[in-house]
mmCIF file of C-alpha atoms and ligand atoms in Angstrom:
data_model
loop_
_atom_site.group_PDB
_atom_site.id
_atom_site.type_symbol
_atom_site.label_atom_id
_atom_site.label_comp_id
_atom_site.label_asym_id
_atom_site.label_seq_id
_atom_site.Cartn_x
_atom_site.Cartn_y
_atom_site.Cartn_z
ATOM 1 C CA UNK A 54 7.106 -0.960 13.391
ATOM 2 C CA UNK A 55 8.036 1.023 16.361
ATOM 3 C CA UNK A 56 6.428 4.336 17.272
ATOM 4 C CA UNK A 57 8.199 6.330 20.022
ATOM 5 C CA UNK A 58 10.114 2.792 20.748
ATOM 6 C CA UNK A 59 6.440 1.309 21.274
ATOM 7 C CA UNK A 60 5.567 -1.591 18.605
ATOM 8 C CA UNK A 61 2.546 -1.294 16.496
ATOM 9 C CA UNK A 62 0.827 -3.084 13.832
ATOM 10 C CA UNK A 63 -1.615 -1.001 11.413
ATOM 11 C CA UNK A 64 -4.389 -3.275 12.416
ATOM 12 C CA UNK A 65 -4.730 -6.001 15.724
ATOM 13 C CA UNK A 66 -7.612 -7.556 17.558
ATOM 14 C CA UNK A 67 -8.693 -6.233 21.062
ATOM 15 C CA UNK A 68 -11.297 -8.391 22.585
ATOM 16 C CA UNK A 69 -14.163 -8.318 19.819
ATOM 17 C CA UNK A 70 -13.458 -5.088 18.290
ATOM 18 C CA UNK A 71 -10.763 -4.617 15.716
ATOM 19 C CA UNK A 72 -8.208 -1.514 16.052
ATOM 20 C CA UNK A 73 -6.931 0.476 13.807
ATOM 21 C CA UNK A 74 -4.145 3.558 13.601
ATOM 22 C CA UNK A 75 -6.489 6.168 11.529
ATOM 23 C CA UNK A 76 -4.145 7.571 8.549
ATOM 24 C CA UNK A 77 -6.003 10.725 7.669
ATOM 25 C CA UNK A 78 -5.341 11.764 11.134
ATOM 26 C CA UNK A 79 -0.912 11.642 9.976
ATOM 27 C CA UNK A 80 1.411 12.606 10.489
ATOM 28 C CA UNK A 81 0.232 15.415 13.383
ATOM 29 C CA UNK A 82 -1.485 13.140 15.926
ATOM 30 C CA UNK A 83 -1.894 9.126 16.396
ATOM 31 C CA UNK A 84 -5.052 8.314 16.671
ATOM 32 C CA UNK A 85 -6.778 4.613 17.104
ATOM 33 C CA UNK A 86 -10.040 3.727 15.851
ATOM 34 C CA UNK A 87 -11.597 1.094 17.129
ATOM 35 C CA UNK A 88 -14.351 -0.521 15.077
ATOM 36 C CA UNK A 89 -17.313 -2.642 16.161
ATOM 37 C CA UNK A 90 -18.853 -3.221 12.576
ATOM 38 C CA UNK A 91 -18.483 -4.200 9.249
ATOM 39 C CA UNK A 92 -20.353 -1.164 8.392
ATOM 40 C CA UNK A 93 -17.477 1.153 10.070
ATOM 41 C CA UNK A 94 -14.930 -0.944 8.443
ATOM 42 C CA UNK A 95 -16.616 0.055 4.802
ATOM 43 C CA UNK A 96 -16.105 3.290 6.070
ATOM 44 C CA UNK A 97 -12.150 3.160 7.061
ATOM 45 C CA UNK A 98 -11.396 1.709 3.851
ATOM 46 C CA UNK A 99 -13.757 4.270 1.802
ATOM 47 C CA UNK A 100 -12.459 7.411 3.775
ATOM 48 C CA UNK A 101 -8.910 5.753 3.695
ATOM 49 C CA UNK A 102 -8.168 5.787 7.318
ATOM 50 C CA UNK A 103 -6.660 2.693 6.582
ATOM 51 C CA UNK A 104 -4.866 2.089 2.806
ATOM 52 C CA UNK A 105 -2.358 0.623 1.216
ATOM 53 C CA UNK A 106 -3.238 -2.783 -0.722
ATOM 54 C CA UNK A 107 -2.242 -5.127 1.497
ATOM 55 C CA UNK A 108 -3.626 -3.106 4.690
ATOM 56 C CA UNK A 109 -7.163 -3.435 3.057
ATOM 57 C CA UNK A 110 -6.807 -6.664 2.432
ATOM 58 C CA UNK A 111 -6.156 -7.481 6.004
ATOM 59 C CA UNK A 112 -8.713 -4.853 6.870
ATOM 60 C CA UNK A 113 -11.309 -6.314 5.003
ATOM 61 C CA UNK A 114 -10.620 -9.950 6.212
ATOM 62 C CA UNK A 115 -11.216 -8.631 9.496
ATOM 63 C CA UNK A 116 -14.460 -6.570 7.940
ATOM 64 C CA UNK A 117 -15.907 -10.167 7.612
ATOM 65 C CA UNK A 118 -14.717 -11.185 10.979
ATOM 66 C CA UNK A 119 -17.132 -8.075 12.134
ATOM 67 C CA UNK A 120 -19.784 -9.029 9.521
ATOM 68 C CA UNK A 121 -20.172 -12.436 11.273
ATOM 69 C CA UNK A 122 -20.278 -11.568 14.963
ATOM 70 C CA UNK A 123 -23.339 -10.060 14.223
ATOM 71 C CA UNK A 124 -24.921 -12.298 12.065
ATOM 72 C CA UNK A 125 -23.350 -15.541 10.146
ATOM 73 C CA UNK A 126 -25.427 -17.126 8.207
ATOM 74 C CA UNK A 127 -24.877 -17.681 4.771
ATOM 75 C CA UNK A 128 -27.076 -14.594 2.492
ATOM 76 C CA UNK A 129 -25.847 -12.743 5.086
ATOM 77 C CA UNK A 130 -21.900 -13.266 4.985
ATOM 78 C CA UNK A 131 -21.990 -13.106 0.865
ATOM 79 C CA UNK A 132 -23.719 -9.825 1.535
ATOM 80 C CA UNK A 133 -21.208 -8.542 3.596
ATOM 81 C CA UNK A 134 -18.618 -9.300 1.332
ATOM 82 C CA UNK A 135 -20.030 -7.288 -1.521
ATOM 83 C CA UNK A 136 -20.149 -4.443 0.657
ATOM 84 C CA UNK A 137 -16.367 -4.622 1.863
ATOM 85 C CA UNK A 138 -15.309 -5.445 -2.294
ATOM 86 C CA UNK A 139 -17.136 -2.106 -3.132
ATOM 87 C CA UNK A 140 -15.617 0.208 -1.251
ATOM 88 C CA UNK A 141 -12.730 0.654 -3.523
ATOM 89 C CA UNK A 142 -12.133 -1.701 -6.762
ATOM 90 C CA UNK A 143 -8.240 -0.959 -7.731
ATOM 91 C CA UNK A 144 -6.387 -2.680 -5.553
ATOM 92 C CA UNK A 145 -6.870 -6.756 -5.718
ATOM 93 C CA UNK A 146 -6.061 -7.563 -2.104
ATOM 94 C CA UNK A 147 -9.238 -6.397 -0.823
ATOM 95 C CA UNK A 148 -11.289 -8.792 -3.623
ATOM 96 C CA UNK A 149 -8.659 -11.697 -2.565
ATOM 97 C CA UNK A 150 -8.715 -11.565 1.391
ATOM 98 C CA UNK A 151 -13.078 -11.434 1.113
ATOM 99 C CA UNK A 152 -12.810 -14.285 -1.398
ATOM 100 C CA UNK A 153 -10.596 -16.194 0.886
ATOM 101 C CA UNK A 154 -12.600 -15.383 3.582
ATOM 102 C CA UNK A 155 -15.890 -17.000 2.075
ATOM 103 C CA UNK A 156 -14.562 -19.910 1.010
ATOM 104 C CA UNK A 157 -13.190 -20.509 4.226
ATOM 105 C CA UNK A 158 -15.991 -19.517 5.997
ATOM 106 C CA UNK A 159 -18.844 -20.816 4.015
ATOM 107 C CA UNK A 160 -17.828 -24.214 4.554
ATOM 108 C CA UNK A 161 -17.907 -24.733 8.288
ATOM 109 C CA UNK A 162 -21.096 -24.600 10.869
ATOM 110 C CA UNK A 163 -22.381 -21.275 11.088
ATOM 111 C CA UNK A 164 -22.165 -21.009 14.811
ATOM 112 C CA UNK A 165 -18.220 -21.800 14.929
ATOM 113 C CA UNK A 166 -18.096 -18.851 12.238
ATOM 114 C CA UNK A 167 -17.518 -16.005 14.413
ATOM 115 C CA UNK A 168 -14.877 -17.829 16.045
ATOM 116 C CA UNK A 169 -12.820 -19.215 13.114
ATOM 117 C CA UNK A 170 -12.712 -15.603 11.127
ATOM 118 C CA UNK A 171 -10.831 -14.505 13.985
ATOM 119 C CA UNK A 172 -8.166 -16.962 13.646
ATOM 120 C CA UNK A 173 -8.120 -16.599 9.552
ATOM 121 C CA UNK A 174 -7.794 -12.829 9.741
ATOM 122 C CA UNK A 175 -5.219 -13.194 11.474
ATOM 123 C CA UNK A 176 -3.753 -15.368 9.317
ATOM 124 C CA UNK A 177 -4.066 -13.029 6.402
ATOM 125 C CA UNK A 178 -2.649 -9.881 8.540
ATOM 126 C CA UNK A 179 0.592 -12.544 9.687
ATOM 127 C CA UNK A 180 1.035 -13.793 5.961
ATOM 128 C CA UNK A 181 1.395 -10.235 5.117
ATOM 129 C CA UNK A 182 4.245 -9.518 7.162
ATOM 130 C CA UNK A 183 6.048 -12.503 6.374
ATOM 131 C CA UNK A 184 5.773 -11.951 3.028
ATOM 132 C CA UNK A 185 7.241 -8.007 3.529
ATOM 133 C CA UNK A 186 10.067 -9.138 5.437
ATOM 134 C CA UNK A 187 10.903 -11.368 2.624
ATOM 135 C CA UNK A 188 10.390 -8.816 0.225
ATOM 136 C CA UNK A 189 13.049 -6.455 2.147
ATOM 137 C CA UNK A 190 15.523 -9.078 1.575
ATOM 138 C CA UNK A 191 14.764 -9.564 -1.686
ATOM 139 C CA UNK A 192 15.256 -5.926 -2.517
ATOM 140 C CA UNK A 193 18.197 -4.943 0.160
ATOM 141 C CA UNK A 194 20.332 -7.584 -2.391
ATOM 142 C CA UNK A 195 19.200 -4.672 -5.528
ATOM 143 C CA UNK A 196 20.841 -2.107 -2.609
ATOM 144 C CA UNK A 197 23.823 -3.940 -1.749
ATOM 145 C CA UNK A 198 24.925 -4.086 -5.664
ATOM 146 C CA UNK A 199 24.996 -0.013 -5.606
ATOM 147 C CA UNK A 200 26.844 0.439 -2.592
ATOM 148 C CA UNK A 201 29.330 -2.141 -3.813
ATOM 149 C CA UNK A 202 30.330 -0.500 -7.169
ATOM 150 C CA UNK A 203 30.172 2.696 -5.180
ATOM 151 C CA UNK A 204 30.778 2.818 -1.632
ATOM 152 C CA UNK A 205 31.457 6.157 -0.641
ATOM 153 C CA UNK A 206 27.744 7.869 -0.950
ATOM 154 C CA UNK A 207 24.578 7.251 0.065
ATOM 155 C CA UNK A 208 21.980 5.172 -2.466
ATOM 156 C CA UNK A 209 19.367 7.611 -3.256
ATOM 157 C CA UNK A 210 16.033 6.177 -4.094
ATOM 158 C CA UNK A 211 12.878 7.462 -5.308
ATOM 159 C CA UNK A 212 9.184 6.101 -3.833
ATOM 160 C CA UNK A 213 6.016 7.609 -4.949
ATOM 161 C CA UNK A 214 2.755 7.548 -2.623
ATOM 162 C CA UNK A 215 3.158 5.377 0.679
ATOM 163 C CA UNK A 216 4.413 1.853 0.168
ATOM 164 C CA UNK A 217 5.693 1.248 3.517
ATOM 165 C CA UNK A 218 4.423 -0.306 7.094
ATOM 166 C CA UNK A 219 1.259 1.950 6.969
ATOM 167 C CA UNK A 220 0.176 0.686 3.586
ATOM 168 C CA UNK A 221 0.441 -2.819 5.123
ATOM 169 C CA UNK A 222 0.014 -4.685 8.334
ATOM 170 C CA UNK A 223 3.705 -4.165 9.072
ATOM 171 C CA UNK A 224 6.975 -4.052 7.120
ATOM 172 C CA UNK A 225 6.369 -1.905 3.746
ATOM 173 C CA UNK A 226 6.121 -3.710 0.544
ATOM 174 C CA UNK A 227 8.364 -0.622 -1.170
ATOM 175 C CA UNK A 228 9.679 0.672 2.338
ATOM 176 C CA UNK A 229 10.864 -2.886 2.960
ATOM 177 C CA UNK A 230 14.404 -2.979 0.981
ATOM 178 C CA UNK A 231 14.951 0.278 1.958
ATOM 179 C CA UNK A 232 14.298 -0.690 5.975
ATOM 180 C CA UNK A 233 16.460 -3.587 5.697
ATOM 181 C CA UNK A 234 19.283 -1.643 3.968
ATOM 182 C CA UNK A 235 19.098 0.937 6.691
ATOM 183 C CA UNK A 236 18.795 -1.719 9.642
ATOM 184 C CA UNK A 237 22.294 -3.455 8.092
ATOM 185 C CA UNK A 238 24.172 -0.569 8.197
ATOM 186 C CA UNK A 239 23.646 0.555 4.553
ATOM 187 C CA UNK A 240 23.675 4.332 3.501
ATOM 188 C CA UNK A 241 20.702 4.857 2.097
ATOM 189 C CA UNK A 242 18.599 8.052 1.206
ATOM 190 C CA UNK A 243 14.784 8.763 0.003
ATOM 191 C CA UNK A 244 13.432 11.127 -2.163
ATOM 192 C CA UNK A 245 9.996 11.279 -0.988
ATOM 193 C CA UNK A 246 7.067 12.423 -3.910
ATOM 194 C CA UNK A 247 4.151 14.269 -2.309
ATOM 195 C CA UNK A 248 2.128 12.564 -3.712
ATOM 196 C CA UNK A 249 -1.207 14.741 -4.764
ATOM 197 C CA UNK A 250 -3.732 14.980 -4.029
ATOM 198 C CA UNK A 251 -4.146 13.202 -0.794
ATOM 199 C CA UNK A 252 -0.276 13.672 -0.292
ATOM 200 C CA UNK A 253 0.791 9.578 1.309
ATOM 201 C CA UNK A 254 4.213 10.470 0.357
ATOM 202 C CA UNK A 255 4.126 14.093 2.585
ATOM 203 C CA UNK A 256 2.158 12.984 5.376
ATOM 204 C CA UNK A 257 3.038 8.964 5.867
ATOM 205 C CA UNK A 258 5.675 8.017 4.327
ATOM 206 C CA UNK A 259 7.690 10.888 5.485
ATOM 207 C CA UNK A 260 6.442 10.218 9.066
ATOM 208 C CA UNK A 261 7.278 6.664 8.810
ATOM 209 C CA UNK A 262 10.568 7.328 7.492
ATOM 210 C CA UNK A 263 11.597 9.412 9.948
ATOM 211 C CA UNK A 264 10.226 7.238 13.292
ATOM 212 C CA UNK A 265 12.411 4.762 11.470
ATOM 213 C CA UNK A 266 15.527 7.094 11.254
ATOM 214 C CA UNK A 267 16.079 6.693 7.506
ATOM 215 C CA UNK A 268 17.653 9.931 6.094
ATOM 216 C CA UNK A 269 14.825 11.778 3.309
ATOM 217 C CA UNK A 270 13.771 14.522 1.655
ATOM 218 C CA UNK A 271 10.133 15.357 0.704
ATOM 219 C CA UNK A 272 9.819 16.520 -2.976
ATOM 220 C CA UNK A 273 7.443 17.739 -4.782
ATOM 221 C CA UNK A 274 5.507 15.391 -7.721
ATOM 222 C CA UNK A 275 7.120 17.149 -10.087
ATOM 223 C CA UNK A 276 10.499 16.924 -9.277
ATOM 224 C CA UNK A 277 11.989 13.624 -9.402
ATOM 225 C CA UNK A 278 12.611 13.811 -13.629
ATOM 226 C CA UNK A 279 14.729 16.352 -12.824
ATOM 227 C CA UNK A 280 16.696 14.624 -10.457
ATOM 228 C CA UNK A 281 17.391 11.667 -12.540
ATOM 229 C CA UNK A 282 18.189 13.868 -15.399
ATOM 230 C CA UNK A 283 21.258 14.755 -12.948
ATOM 231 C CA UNK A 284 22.088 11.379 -11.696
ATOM 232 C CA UNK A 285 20.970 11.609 -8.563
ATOM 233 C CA UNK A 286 18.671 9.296 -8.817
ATOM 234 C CA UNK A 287 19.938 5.289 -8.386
ATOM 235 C CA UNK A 288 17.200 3.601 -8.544
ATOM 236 C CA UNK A 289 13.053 4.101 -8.001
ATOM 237 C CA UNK A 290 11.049 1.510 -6.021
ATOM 238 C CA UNK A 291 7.109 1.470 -5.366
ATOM 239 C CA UNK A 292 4.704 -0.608 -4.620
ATOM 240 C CA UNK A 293 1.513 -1.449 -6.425
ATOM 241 C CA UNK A 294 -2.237 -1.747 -5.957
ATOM 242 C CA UNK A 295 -2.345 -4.530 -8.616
ATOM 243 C CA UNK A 296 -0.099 -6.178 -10.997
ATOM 244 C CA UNK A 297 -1.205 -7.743 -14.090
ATOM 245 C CA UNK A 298 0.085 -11.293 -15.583
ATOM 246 C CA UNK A 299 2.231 -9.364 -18.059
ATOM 247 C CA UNK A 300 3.540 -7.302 -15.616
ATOM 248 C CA UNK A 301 1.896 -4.341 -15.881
ATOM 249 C CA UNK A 302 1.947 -2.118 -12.514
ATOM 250 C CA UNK A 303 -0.872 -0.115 -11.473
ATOM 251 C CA UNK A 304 -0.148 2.056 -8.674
ATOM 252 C CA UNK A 305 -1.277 5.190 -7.419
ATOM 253 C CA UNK A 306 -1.386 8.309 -9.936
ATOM 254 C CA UNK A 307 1.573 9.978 -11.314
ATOM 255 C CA UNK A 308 3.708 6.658 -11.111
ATOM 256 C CA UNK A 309 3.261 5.809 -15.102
ATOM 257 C CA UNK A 310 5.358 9.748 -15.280
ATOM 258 C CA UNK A 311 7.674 8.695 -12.932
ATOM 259 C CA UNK A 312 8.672 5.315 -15.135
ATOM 260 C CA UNK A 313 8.959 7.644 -18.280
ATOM 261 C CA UNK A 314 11.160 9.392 -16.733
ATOM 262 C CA UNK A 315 13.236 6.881 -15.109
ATOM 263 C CA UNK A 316 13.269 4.959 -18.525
ATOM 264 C CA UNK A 317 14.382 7.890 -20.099
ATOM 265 C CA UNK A 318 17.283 8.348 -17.740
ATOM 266 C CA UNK A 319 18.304 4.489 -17.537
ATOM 267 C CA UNK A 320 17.295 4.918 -13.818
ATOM 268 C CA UNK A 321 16.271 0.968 -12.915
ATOM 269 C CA UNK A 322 12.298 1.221 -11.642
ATOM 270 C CA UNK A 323 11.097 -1.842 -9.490
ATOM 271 C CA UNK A 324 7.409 -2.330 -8.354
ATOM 272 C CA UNK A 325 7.786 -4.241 -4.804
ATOM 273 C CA UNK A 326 4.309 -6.335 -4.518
ATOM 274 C CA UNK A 327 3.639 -9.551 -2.296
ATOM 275 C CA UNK A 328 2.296 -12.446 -4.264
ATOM 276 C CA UNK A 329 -1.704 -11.939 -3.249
ATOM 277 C CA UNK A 330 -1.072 -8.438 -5.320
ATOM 278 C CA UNK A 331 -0.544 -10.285 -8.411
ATOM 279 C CA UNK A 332 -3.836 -10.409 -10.439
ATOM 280 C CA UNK A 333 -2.906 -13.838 -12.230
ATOM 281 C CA UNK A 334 -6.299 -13.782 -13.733
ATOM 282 C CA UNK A 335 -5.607 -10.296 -15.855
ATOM 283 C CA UNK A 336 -3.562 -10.583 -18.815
ATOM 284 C CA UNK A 337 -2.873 -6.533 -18.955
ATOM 285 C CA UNK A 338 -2.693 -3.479 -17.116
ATOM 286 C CA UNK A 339 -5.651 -1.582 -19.390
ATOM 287 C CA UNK A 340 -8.672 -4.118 -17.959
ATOM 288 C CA UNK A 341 -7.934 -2.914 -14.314
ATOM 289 C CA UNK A 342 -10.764 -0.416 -13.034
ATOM 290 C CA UNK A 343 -9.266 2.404 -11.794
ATOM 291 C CA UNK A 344 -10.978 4.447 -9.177
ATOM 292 C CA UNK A 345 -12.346 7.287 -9.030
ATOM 293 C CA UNK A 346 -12.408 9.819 -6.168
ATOM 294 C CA UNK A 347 -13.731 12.911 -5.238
ATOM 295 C CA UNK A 348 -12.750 16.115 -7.108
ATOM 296 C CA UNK A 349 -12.839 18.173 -3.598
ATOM 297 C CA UNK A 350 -9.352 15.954 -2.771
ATOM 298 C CA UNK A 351 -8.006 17.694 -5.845
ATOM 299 C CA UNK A 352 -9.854 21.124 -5.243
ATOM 300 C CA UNK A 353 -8.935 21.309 -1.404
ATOM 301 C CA UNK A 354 -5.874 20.992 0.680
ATOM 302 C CA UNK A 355 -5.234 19.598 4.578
ATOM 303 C CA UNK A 356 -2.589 20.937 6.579
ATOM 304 C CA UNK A 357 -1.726 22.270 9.926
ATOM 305 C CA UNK A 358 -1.495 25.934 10.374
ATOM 306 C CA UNK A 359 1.106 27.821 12.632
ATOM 307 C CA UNK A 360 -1.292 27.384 15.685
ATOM 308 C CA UNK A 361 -0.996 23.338 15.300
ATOM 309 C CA UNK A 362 -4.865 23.425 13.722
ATOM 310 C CA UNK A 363 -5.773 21.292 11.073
ATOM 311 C CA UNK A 364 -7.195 23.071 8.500
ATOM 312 C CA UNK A 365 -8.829 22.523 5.148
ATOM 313 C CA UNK A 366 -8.255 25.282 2.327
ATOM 314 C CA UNK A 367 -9.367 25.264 -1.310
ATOM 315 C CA UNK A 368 -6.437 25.408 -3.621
ATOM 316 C CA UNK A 369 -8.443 25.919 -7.112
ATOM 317 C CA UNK A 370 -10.860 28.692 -8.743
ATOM 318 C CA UNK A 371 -14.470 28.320 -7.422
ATOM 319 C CA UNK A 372 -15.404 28.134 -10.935
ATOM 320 C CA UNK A 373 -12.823 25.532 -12.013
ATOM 321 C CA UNK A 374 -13.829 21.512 -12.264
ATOM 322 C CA UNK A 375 -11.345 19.156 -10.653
ATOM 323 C CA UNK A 376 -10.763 15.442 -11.894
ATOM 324 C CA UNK A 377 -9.435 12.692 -9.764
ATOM 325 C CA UNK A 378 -8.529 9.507 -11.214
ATOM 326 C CA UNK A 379 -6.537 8.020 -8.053
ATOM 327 C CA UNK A 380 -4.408 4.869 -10.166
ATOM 328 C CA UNK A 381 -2.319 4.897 -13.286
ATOM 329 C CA UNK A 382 -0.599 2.028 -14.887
ATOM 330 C CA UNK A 383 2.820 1.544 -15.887
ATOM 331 C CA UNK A 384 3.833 -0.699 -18.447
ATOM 332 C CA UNK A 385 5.685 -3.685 -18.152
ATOM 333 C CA UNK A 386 8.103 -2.750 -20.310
ATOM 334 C CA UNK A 387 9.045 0.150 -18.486
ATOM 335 C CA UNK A 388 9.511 -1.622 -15.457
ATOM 336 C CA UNK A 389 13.428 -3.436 -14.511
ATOM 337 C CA UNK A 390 11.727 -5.628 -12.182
ATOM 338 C CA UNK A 391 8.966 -6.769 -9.583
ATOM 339 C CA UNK A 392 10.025 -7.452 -6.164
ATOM 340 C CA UNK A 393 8.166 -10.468 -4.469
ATOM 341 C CA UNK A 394 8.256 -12.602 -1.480
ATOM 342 C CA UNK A 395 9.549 -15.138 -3.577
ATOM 343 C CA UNK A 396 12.344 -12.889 -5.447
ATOM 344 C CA UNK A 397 12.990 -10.529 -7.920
ATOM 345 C CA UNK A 398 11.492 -11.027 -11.838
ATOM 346 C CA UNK A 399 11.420 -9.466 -14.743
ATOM 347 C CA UNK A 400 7.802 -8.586 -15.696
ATOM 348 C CA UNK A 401 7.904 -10.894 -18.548
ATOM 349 C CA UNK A 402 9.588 -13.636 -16.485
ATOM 350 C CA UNK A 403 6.823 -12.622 -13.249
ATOM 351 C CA UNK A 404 4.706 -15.735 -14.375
ATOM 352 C CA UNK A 405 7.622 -17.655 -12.311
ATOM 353 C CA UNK A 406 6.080 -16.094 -9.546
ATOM 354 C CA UNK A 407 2.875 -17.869 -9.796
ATOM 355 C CA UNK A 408 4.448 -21.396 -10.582
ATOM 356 C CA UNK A 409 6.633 -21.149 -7.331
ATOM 357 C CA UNK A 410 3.464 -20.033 -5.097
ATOM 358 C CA UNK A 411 1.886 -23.225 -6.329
ATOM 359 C CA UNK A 412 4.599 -25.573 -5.108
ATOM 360 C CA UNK A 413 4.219 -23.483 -1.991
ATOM 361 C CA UNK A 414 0.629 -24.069 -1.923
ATOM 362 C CA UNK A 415 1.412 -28.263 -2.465
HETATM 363 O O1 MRU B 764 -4.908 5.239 -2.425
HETATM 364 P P1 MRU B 764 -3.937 4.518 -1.545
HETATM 365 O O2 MRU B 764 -3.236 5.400 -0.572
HETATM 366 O O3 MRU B 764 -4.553 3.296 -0.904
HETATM 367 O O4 MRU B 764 -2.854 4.013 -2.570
HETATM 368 C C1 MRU B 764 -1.735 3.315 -2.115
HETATM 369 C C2 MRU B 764 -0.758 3.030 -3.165
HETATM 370 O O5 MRU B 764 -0.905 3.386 -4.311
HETATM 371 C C3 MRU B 764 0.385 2.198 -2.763
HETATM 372 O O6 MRU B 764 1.513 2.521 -3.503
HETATM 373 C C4 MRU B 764 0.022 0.739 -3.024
HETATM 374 O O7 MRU B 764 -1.171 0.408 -2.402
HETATM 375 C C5 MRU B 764 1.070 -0.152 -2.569
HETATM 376 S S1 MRU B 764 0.915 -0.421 -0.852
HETATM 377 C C6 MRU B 764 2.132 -1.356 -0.264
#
């Protein structure tokens, strides 16, 4: 992804500390983190300087990279891991890439450790953008059918919360179709949700969509019913912090409204989720944990004033409790269709999915 015409992924190795582009600091100024620790990479995660699904995952593979420079013995690599898998539980790429990471680690010489977790982070973080691009072309053939029947107008699409190159190490898992319809000349416009409380739609995917070029218009959460109601909606597309075998699609809070909605309408509602998203071992949505956050996200605001500050300001009573449940989960039978790297199902046909990643595997 290109950032005043420079290309960036949202994580990369420099020497032996692992960068990152800190997302609470978006969309005012670009700042990189650079992290030394395993420790400060619970942190990024926790404090969501880096997010997205597939981002953690890559950020936690490289989390164990960190773990073992310092240390790489056995007690202490498992330890690791369980910190990096507690920092948030909803989204199964982080529990995937540390998993992967063990067993790939656990079985070589301690000292080469160090040096191997390099190589299968990266591995992880390069997977991941393979399997985005993929995903874009998967989805750009859902954009190309509504252009064809009507050519003369734009295809407007709804995304909730960030789903694009930020929420991954580069490409978009939702963002991706909607990139590669814009890149081939496709008219294509966004209707971007706010996204409460912590506002990814507002602050990233805005930002993202606009370094890109793509034409969009931020909304607020409560709007986009209303603008299927009068067809000007053609289609909604998220991503997903963890599908279920059914084809259930958790994602972040408010899209299970946003499905009703679209149902209601006829508006077709696709969940665009690489592979390692897929929790194969879940048979439905209700079993998934869904975090948790702070009540202050809901009870406070972060903006930038008039004189370019950033400011925090409480938007509720001082008497008044907040709740924050950050996930919801839409079910499968709301949902036209999940967009993988490996095509487009429906949820009860996703199962395909798994059977063609095994061949892949062979
Ligand atoms: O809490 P976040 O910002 O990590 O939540 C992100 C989302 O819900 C995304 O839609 C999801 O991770 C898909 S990312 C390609």
């Amino acid at each position: 992804m290109k950032i005043h015409n420079q290309h960036y992924r949202t994580i990369w190795r420099d020497a032996d500390t692992v960068c990152i582009i800190d997302q609470t600091q978006l969309p005012f100024a670009l700042v990189i983190g650079r992290l030394q620790t395993h420790i400060q990479m619970c942190h990024a995660i926790r404090s969501m300087q880096v997010r997205g699904a597939p981002l953690i995952g890559a950020a936690a593979a490289y989390g164990m990279v960190l773990g073992c420079q310092q240390q790489a013995d056995d007690q202490t690599l498992q330890s690791v891991a369980k910190q990096l898998m507690a920092t948030r539980p909803t989204a199964v790429n982080l529990a995937w890439a540390v998993q992967r990471m063990l067993q790939q680690l656990l079985v070589i010489p301690v000292a080469q450790r160090a040096q191997a977790a390099w190589a299968f982070a990266q591995t992880i973080a390069d997977e991941d953008v393979v399997q985005n691009m993929a995903i874009g072309q998967h989805g750009l053939g859902l954009i190309a059918a509504v252009v064809t029947a009507d050519p003369d107008r734009a295809v407007n699409i709804l995304t909730h919360c960030n789903a694009g190159w930020l929420a991954t190490v580069d490409g978009g898992t939702a963002l991706a179709p909607i990139y590669a319809a814009h890149d081939a000349g496709l008219q294509v416009h966004v209707w971007v949700d706010e996204t409460r409380p912590r506002n990814q739609g507002a602050s990233l995917t805005a930002w993202e969509l606009a370094q890109h070029g793509v034409p969009h218009t931020v909304i607020s959460d409560n709007a986009g019913g209303h603008l299927m109601q009068h067809g000007q909606v053609d289609m909604v597309i998220v991503g997903a912090d963890r599908v279920t075998h059914n084809g259930d699609v958790c994602n972040k809070i408010g899209t299970y409204l946003k499905a009703l909605a679209a149902y209601d309408q006829r508006v077709p509602f696709y969940a665009a989720v690489p592979t390692p998203t897929i929790d194969w071992q879940l048979a439905q949505g209700a079993a998934i944990e869904i975090e948790m956050r702070d009540a202050d996200e809901v009870a406070y605001m972060q903006g930038q004033d008039e004189d370019g500050q950033l400011r925090r300001v409480r938007v509720i009573p001082h008497e008044s409790q907040a709740l924050n449940p950050a996930f919801d989960v839409t079910p499968a039978r709301l949902v036209t269709g999940i967009i993988t790297e490996r095509g487009v199902y429906r949820p009860e046909q996703l199962q395909l999915a798994q059977s063609n990643a095994m061949e892949h595997a062979q």
